[in-house]
Coordinates of C-alpha atoms in Angstrom, one line a residue:
X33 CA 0.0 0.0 0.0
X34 CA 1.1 3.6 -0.8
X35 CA 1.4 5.9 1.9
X36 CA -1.1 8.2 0.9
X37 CA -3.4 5.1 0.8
X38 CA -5.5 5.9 4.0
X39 CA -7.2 3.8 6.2
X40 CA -10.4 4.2 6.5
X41 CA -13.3 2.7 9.1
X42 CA -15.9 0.4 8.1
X43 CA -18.7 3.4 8.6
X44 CA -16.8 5.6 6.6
X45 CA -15.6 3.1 4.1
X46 CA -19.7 2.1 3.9
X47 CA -20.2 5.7 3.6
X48 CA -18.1 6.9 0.9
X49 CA -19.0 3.8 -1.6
X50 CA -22.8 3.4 -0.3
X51 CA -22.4 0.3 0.9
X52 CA -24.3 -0.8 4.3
X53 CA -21.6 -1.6 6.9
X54 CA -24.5 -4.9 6.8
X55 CA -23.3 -5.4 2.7
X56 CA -20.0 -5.1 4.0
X57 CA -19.5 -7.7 6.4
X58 CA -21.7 -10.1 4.3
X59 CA -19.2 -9.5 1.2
X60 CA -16.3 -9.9 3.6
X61 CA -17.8 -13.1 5.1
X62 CA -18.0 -14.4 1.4
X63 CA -14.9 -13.4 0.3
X64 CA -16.4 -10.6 -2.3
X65 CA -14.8 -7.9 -0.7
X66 CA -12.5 -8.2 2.6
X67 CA -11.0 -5.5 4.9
X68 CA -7.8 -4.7 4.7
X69 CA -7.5 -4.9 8.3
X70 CA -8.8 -6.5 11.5
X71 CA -8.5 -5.6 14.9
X72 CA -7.7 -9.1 16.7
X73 CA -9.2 -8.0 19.7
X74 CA -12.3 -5.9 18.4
X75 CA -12.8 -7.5 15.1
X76 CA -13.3 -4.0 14.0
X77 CA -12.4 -3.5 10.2
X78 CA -10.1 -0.7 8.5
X79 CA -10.7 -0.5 4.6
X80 CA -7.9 1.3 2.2
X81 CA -8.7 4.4 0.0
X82 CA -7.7 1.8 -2.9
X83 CA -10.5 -0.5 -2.3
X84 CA -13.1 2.2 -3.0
X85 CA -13.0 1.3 -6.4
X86 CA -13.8 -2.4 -5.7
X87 CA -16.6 -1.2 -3.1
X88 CA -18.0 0.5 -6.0
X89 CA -17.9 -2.1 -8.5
X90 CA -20.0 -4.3 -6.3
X91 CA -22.5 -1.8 -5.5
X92 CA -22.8 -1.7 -9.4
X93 CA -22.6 -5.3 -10.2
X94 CA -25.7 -5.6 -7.2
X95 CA -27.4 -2.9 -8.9
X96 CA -27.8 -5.6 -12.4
X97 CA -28.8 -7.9 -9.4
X98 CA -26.2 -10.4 -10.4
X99 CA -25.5 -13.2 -7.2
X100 CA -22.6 -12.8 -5.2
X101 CA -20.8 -15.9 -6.7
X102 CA -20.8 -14.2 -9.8
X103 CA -19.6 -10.8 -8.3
X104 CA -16.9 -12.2 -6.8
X105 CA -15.7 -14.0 -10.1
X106 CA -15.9 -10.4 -11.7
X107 CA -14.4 -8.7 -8.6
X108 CA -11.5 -11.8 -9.2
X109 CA -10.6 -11.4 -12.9
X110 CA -8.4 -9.5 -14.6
X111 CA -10.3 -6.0 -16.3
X112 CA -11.0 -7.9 -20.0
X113 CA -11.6 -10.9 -18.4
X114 CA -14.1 -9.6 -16.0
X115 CA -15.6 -7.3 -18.8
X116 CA -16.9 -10.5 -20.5
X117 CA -18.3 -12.2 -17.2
X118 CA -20.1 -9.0 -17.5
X119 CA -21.4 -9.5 -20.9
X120 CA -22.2 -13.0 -20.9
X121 CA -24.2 -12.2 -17.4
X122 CA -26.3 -9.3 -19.0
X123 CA -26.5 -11.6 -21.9
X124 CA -28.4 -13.9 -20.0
X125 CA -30.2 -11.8 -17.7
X126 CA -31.4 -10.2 -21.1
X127 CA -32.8 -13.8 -22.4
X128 CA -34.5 -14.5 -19.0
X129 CA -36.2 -10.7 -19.2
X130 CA -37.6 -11.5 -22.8
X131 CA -38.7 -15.1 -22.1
X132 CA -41.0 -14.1 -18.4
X133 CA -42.1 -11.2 -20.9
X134 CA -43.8 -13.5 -23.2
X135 CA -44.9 -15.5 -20.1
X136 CA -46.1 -12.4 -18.7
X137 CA -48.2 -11.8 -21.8
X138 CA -49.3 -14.8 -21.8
X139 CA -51.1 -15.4 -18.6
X140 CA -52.1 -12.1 -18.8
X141 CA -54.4 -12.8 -21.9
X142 CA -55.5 -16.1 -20.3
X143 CA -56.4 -14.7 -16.8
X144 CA -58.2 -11.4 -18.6
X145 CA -60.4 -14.3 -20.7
X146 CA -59.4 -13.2 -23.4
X147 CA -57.5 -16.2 -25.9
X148 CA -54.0 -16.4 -25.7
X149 CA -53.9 -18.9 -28.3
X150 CA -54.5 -15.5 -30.9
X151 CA -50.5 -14.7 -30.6
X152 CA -49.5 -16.7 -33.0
X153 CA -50.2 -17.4 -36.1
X154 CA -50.7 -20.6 -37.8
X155 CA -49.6 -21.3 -41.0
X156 CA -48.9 -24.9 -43.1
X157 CA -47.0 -26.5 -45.5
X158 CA -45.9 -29.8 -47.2
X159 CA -42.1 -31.4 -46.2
X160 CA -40.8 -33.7 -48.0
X161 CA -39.2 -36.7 -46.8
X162 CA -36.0 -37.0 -45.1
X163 CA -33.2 -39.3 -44.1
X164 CA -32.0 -38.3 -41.1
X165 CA -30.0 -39.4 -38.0
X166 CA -31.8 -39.8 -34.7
X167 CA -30.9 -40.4 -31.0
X168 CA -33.9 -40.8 -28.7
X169 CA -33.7 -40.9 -24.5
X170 CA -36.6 -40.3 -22.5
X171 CA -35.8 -37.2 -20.4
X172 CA -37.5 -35.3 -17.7
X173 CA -37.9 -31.3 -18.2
X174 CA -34.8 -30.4 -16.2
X175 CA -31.9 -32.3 -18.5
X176 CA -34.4 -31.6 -21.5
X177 CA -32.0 -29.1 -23.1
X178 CA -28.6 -30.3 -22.0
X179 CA -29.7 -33.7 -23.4
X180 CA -30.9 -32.0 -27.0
X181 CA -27.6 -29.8 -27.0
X182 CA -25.6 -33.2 -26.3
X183 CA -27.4 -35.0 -28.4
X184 CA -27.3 -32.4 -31.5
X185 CA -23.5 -32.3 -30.9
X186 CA -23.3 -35.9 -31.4
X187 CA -25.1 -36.3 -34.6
X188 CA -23.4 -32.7 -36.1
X189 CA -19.9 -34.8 -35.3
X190 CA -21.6 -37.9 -37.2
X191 CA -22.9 -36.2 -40.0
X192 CA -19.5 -34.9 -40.8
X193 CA -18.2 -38.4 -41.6
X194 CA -21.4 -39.0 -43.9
X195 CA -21.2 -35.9 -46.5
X196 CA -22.2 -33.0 -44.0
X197 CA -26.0 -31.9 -42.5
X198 CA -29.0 -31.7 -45.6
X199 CA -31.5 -29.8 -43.6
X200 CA -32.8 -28.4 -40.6
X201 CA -32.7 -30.1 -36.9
X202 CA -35.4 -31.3 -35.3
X203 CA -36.8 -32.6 -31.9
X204 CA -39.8 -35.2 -32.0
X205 CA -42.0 -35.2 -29.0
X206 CA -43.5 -38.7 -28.7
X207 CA -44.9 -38.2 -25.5
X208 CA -45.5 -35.7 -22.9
X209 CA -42.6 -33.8 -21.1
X210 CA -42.9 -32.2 -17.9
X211 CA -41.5 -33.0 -14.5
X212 CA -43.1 -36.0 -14.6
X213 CA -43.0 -37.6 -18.1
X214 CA -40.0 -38.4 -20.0
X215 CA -41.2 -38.7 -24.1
X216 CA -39.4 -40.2 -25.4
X217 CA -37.5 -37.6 -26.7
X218 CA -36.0 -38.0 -30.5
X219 CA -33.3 -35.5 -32.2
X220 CA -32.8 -35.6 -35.9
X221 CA -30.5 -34.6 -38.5
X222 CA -31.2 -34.6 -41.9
X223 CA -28.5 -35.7 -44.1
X224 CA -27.6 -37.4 -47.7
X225 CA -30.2 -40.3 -48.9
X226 CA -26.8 -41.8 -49.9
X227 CA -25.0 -42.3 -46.3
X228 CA -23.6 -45.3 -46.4
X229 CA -22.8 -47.2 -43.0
X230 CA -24.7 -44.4 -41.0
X231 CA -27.5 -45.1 -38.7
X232 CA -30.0 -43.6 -40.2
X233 CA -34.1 -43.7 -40.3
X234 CA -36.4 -42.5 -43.0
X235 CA -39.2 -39.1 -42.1
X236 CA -42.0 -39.6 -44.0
X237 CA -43.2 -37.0 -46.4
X238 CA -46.2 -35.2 -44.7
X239 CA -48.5 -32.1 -44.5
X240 CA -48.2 -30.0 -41.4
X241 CA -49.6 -26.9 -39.3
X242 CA -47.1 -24.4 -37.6
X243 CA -46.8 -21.4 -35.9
X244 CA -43.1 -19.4 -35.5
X245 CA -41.4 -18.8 -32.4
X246 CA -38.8 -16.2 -31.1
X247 CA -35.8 -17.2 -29.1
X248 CA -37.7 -16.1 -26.0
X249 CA -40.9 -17.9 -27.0
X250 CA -39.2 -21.2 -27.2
X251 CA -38.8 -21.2 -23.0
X252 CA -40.4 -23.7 -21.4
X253 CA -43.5 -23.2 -20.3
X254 CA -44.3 -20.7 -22.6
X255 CA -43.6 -22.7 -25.5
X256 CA -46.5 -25.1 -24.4
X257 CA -48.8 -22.5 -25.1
X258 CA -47.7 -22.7 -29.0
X259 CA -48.3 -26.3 -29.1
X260 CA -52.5 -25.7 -28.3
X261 CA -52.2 -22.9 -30.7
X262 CA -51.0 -25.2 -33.5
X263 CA -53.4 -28.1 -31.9
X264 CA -56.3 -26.3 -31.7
X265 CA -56.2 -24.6 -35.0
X266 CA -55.8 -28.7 -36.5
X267 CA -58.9 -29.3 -34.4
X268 CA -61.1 -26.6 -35.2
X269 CA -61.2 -27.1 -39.0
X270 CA -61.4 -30.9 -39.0
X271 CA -58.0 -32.2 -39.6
X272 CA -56.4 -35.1 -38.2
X273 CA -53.1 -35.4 -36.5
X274 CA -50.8 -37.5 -38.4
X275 CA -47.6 -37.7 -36.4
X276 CA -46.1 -36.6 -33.6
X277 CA -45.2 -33.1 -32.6
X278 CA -41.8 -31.5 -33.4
X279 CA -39.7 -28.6 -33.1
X280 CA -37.5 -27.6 -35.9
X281 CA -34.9 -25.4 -35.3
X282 CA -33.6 -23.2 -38.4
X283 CA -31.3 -20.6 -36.3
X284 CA -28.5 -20.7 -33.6
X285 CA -30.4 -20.9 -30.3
X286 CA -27.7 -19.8 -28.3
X287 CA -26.1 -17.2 -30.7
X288 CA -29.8 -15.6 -31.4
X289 CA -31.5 -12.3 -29.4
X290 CA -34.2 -12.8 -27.9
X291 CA -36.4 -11.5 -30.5
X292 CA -34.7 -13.2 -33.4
X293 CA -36.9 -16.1 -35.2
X294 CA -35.1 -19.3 -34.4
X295 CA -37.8 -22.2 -34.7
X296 CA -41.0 -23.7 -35.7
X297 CA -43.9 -26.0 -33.4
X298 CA -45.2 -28.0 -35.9
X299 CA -47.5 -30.8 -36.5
X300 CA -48.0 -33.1 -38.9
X301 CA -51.9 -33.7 -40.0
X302 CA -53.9 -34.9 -42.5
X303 CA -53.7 -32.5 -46.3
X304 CA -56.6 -30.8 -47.0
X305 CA -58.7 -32.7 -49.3
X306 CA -57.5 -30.6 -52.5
X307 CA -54.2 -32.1 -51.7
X308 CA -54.7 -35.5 -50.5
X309 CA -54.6 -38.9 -53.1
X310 CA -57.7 -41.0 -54.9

């Protein structure tokens, strides 16, 4: 410490970076921010001039409310490293805010009466049929996405060895899932018809009814909202279902904003009668 570095008591130290002398014994307790001093006998604590700056920081970092952990991994790192804890923090703080805002609107339709189902709009489409290769698990809601980011991994690796992806990802919802049924669960990548030695399976060719989703629409439980939608619509104008439900995913999930289009709920169902065979 410099000699012009002054020591300074907890009230004014709590004082001059508006910090409670509470804040400040909790952040010393965790290690966030600790005195540079303590009296052995009083367990009073001196603070230096230098670790206004620090004191600050936190007050700051508290004000995004980030957790403690994390302010103390930002309080840590060096100044470009702890820049980009900042980022990646507000990144995701920013992700959260935009998926309970679409939550928020919906249960705000639904406890008004009015019909929440009316945010999206439903729109269909013929897909033609694919090779692709699949991994299926059942899986619980809470390793639902590590298990599809695994999983996608896996097959993008795979693919690479059999002439490279043809198409969009998708997820295949053959049953329920919630916190208390598991699917199954199925992820598929399209690839070349001609993949020799590759375990693939064949998607049937079918008509199907969608609706659109933004990256924060695709949270769970939101997203279960856009599966009525598409269900309902199907419903009310006499189609059948004619598969199981799916997500295809045409965007980066984890590189998109919020507000970016990333993927489509979609069912398969029986063509309109214009379109269907003898």
């Amino acid at each position: 410490m410099s000699d012009d570095d002054g020591r300074l008591s907890i009230g004014v130290f709590g004082r001059r970076s508006r910090l409670s002398q509470k804040a400040l014994r909790l952040y010393d307790r965790l290690g966030v921010l600790t005195p540079a001093e303590v009296d052995e006998h009083s367990g009073y604590r001196w603070y230096r001039e230098s670790q206004l700056e620090t004191a600050r920081l936190v007050a700051m970092l508290r004000r995004l409310d980030m957790p403690l952990a994390q302010v103390g991994a930002v309080v840590a790192a060096p100044r470009a490293e702890a820049a980009e804890l900042v980022a990646r923090y507000w990144e995701a703080t920013e992700r959260r805010l935009a998926s309970q805002r679409e939550l928020a609107a919906h249960l705000r339709l639904t406890l008004s009466g009015a019909d929440p189902f009316g945010m999206y709009q439903v729109h269909r489409r013929d897909v033609a049929g694919q090779v692709v290769l699949a991994e299926r698990r059942h899986v619980l809601v809470p390793q639902l996405s590590p298990w599809i980011e695994a999983a996608m991994s896996r097959l993008v690796e795979l693919a690479e060895h059999h002439g490279g992806v043809s198409g969009d990802a998708f997820v295949v919802y053959y049953g329920e899932v919630n916190e208390d049924s598991d699917g199954p669960v199925e992820c598929c990548l399209p690839v070349s018809p001609d993949t020799p030695g590759a375990p693939v399976r064949t998607e049937p060719a079918h008509h199907e009814a969608y609706v659109r989703l933004t990256r924060a629409q695709v949270e769970y439980p939101q997203i279960l909202s856009a599966y009525d939608a598409v269900a309902r619509w199907i419903t009310a104008r006499g189609h059948a279902f004619d598969g199981a439900p799916r997500e295809v995913y045409f965007a980066d999930f984890h590189t998109a904003n919020p507000d970016d289009e990333i993927c489509d709920v979609a069912f398969p169902m029986t063509p309109p009668p214009h379109l269907r065979g003898p």
